[in-house]
Coordinates of C-alpha atoms and ligand atoms in Angstrom, one line a residue:
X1 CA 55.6 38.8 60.8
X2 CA 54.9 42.2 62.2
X3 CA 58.8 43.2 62.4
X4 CA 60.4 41.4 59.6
X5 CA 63.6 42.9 58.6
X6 CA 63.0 45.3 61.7
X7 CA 66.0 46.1 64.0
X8 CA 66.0 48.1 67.3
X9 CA 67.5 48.4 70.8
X10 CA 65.6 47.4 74.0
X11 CA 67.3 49.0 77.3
X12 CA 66.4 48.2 81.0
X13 CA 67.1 44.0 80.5
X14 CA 67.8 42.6 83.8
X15 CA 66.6 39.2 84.1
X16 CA 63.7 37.1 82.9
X17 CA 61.1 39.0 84.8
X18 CA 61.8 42.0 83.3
X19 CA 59.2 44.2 81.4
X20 CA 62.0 44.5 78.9
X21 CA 62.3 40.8 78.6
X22 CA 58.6 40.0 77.6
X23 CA 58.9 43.2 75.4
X24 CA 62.1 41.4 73.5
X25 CA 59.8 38.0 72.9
X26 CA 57.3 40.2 71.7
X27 CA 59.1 41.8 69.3
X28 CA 62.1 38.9 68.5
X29 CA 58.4 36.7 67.7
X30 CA 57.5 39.1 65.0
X31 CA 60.5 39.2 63.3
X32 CA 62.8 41.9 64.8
X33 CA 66.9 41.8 65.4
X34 CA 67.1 43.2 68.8
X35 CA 70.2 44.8 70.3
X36 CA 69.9 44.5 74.3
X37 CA 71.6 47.2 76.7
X38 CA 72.2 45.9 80.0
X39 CA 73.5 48.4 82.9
X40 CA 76.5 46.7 84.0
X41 CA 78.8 43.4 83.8
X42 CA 77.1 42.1 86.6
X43 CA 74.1 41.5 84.6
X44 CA 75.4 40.2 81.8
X45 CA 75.8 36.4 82.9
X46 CA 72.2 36.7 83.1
X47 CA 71.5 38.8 79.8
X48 CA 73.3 36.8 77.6
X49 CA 71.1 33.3 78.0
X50 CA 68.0 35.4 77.3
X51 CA 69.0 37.1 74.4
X52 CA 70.4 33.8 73.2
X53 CA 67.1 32.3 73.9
X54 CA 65.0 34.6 71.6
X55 CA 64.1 33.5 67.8
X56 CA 66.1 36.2 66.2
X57 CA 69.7 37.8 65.8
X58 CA 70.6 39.6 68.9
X59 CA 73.5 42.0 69.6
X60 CA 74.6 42.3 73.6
X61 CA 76.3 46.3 74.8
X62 CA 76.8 47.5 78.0
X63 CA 75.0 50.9 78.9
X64 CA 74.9 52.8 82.0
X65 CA 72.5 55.4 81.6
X66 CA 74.4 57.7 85.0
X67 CA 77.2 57.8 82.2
X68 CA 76.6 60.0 78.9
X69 CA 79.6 58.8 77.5
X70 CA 78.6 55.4 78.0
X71 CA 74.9 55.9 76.3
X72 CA 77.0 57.6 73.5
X73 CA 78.7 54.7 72.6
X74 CA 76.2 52.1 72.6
X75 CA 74.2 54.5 70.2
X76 CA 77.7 54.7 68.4
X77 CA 78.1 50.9 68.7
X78 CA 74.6 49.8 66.9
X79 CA 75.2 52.4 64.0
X80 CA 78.1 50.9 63.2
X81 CA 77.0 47.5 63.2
X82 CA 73.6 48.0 61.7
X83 CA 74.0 51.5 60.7
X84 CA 69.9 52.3 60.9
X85 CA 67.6 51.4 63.3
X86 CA 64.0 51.0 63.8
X87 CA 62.7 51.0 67.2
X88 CA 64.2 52.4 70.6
X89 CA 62.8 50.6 74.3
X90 CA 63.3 52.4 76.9
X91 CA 62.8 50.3 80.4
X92 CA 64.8 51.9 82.7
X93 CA 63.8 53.6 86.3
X94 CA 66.1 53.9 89.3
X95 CA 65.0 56.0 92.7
X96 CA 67.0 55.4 96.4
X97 CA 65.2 52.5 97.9
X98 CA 64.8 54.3 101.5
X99 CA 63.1 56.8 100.3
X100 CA 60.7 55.0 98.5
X101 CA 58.7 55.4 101.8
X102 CA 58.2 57.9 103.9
X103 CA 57.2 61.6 103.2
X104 CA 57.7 62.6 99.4
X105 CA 58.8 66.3 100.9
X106 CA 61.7 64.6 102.8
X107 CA 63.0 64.0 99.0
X108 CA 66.9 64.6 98.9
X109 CA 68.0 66.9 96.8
X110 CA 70.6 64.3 95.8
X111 CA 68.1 62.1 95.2
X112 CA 65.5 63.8 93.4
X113 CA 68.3 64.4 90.7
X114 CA 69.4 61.0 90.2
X115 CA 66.0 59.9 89.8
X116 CA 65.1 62.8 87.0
X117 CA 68.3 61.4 85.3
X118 CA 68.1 57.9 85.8
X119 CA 64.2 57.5 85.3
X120 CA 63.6 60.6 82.7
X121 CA 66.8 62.0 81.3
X122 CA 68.1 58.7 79.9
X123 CA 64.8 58.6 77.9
X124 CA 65.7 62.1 76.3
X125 CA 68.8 61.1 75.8
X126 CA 68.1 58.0 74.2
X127 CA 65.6 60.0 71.7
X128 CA 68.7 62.7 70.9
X129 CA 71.0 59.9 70.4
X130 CA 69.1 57.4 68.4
X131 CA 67.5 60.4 66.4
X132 CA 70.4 59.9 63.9
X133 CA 70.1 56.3 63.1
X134 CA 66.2 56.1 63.3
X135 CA 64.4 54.7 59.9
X136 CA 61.2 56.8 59.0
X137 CA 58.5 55.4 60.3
X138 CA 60.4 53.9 63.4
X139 CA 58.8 54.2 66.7
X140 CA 60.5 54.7 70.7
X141 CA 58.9 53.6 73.5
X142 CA 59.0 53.8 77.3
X143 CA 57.5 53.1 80.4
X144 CA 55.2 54.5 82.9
X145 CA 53.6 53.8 86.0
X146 CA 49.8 55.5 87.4
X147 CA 51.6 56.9 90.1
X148 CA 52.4 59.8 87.8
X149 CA 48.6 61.1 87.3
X150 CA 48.4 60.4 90.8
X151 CA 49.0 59.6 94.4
X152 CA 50.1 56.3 94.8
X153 CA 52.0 55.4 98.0
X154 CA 55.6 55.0 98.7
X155 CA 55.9 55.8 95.0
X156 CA 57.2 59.2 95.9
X157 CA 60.1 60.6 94.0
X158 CA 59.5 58.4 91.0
X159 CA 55.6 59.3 90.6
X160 CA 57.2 62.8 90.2
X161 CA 59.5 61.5 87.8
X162 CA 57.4 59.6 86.0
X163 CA 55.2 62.4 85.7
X164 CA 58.1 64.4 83.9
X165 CA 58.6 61.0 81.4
X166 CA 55.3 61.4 80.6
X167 CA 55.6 65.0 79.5
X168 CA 58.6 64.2 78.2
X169 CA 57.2 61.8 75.4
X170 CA 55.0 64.1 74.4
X171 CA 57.5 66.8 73.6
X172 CA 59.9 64.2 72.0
X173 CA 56.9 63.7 69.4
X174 CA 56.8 66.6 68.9
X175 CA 60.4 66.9 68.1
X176 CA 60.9 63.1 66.3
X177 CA 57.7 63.8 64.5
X178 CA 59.6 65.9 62.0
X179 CA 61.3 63.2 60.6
X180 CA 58.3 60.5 60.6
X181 CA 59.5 58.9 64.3
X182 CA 56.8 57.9 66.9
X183 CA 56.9 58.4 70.5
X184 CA 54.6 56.8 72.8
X185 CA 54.7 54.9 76.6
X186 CA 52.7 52.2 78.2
X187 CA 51.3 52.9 82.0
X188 CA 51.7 49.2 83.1
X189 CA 50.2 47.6 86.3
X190 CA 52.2 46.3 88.9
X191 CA 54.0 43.3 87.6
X192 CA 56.4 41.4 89.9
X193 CA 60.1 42.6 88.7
X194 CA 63.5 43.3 89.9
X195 CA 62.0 46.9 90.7
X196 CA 59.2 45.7 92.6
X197 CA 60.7 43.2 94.7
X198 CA 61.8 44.4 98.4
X199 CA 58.9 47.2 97.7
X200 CA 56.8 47.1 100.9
X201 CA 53.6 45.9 100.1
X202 CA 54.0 44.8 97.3
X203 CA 52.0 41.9 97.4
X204 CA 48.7 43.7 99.2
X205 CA 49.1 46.1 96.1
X206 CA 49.1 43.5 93.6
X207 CA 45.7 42.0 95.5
X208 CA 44.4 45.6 95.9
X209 CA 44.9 45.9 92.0
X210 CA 43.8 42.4 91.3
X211 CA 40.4 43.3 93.4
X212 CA 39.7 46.9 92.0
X213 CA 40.8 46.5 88.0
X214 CA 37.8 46.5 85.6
X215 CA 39.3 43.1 84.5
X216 CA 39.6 41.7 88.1
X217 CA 43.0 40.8 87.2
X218 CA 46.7 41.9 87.1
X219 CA 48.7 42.1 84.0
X220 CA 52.3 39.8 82.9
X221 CA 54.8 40.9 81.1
X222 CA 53.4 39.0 78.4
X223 CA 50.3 41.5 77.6
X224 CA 52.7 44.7 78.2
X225 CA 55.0 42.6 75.2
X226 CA 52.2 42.5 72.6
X227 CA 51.1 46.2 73.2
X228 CA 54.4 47.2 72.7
X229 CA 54.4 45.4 69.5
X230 CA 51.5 47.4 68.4
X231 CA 53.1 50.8 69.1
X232 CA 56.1 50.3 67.9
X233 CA 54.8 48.2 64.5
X234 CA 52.5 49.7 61.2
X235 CA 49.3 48.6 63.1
X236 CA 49.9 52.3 65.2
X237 CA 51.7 54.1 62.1
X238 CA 49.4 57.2 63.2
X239 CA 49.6 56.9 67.4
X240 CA 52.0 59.5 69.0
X241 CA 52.5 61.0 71.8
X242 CA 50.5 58.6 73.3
X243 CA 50.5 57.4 77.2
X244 CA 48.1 53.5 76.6
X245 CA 47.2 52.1 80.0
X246 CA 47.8 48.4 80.4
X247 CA 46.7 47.7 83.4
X248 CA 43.4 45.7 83.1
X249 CA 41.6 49.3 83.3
X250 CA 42.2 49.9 86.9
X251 CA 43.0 53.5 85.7
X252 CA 39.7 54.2 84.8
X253 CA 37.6 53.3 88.4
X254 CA 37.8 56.4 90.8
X255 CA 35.6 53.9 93.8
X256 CA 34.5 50.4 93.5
X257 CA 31.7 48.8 94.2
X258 CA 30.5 47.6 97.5
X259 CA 31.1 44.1 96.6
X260 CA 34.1 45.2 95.7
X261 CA 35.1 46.8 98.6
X262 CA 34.1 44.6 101.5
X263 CA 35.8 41.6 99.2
X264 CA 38.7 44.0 99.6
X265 CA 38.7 44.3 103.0
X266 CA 38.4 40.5 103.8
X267 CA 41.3 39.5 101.8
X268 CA 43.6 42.4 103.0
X269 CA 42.5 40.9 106.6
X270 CA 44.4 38.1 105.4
X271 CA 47.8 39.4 104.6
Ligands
LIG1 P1 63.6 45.7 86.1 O1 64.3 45.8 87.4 O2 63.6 44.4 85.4 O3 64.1 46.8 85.0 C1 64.6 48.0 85.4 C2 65.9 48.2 84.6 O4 66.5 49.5 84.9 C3 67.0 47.2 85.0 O5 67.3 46.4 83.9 C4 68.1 48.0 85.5 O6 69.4 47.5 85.1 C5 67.9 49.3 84.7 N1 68.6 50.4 85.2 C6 68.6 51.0 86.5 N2 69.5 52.0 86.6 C7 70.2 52.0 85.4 C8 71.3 52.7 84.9 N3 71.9 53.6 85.6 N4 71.7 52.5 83.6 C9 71.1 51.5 82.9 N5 70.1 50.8 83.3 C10 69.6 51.0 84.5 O7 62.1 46.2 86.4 P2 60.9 46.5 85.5 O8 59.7 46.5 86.4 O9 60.9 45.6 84.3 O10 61.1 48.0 85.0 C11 61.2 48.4 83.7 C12 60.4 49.7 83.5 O11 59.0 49.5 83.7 C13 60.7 50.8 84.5 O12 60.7 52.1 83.8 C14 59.6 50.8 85.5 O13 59.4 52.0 86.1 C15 58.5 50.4 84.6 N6 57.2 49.9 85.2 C16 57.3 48.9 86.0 C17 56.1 48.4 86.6 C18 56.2 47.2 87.6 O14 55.2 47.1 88.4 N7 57.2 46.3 87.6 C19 54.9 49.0 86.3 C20 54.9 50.1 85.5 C21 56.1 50.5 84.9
LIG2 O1 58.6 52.0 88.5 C1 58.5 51.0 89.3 C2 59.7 50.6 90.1 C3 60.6 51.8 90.4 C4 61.8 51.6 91.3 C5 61.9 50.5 92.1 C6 63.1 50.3 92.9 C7 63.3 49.2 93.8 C8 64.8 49.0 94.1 C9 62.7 52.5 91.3 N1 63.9 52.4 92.0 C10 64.0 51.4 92.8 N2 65.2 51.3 93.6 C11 65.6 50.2 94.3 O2 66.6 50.2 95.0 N3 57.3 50.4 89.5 C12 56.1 50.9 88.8 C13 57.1 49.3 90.4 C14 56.6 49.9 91.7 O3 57.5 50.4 92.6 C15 56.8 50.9 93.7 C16 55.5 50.7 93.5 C17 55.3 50.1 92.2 C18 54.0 49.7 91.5 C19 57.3 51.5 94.8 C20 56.4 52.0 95.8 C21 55.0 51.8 95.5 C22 54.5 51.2 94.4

């Protein structure tokens, strides 16, 4: 029981395909009390049955991440009622669905703020507001998509943002390393999720993944669940700063081989 006597919040819970989701199993498996942060009372018909369905205590707040005052008091909230905390989850991204096609220049600038705040901010925030109540040796944890190192399409504004996250946790090391806190993220594959579905394509790019990745696989929530475990348990007490790809290695491959390939073009015949 990696987590025993472990507390923490996970943020970004939306349903039972969320990242966030697998990453609360993960973590509720090995022991942990988890506090769950859902974005609005919509959600919460649908939060509440999963947090009731994992193995360990659970505490249910409503946070909007557009609102400081509303991340202030959920931070406020879990001090009171736990007073310190271990571990932070940050699973949170938003971007304006129509322009996640289209030209990446044609970026409003309306836009490309609310996805800095939304998708990047909140993570900062989060750090500054849970740097209070965070146990030495506690960890925070968020995550990141490829299409920050590089192009990926239609990702547009959030590849940009992303990119900034992934800056970001490095500098929040930096800064929660003084007082023995951890900072890392996890570049996942595409997984099927609330913020995949009505993506165009999205099928063809879990196929194109499927085809390319070292593993000829794609990834569940599942696997993203147990690495997050690692990073934000003792097995990683010296890992900071740290961006860990788990995506069954399609990171890695620049081309593929010609099997590869013309397997790649038959099946995208398909679609
Ligand atoms: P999801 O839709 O289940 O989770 C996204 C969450 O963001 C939702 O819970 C939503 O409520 C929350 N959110 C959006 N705006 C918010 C706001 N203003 N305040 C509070 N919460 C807000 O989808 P997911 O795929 O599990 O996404 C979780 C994280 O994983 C995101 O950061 C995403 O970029 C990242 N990610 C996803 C994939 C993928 O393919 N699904 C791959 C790599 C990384
Ligand atoms: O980070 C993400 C999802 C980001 C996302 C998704 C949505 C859809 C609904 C952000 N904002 C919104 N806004 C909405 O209104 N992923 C890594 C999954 C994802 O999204 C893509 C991808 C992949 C992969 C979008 C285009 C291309 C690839």
């Amino acid at each position: 029981m990696l987590m025993e006597g472990k507390k923490g919040l996970i943020m970004g819970l939306a349903n039972d395909h969320s990242i966030a989701f697998g990453i609360a199993k993960a973590l509720s498996e090995a022991g942990a009390q988890i506090a769950i942060s859902y974005q609005n009372e919509a959600l919460l018909k649908r939060v509440k049955p999963l947090a009731e369905s994992l193995e360990t205590e659970t505490m249910l707040i409503e946070c909007n991440v557009s609102d400081s005052v509303s991340v202030e008091n959920c931070f406020k909230t879990i001090g009171e009622k736990w007073g310190k905390i271990d571990f932070v989850v940050h699973a949170i991204a938003f971007s304006d669905k129509d322009q996640l096609k289209g030209r990446t220049i044609d970026t409003t600038l309306d836009n490309f703020l609310n996805t800095m705040h939304i998708s990047c901010y909140s993570f900062l925030e989060a750090c500054r507001c849970a740097s209070p109540i965070l146990n030495e040796g506690g960890a925070v944890l968020t995550l990141t998509y490829l299409g920050s190192e590089k192009y990926v399409p239609n990702y547009n504004m959030m590849g940009i943002a992303k990119a900034a996250l992934e800056a970001s946790v490095r500098y929040a090391a930096a800064d929660l390393g003084a007082q023995g806190v951890r900072v890392n993220a996890i570049s996942a594959g595409p997984i099927r999720t609330l913020a995949a579905s009505g993506i165009g394509d999205f099928k063809k790019m879990l196929k194109y993944n499927e085809i390319a990745a070292p593993l000829s696989r794609n990834v569940t929530k599942e696997e993203v669940g147990s690495m997050a475990l690692a990073l934000l348990s003792p097995l990683s007490s010296a890992v900071t700063g740290e961006v860990v790809h788990v995506d069954a290695g399609f990171h890695s491959v620049a081309m593929f081989n010609l099997k590869k390939s013309a397997d790649l073009v038959e099946t995208l015949k398909e679609f």
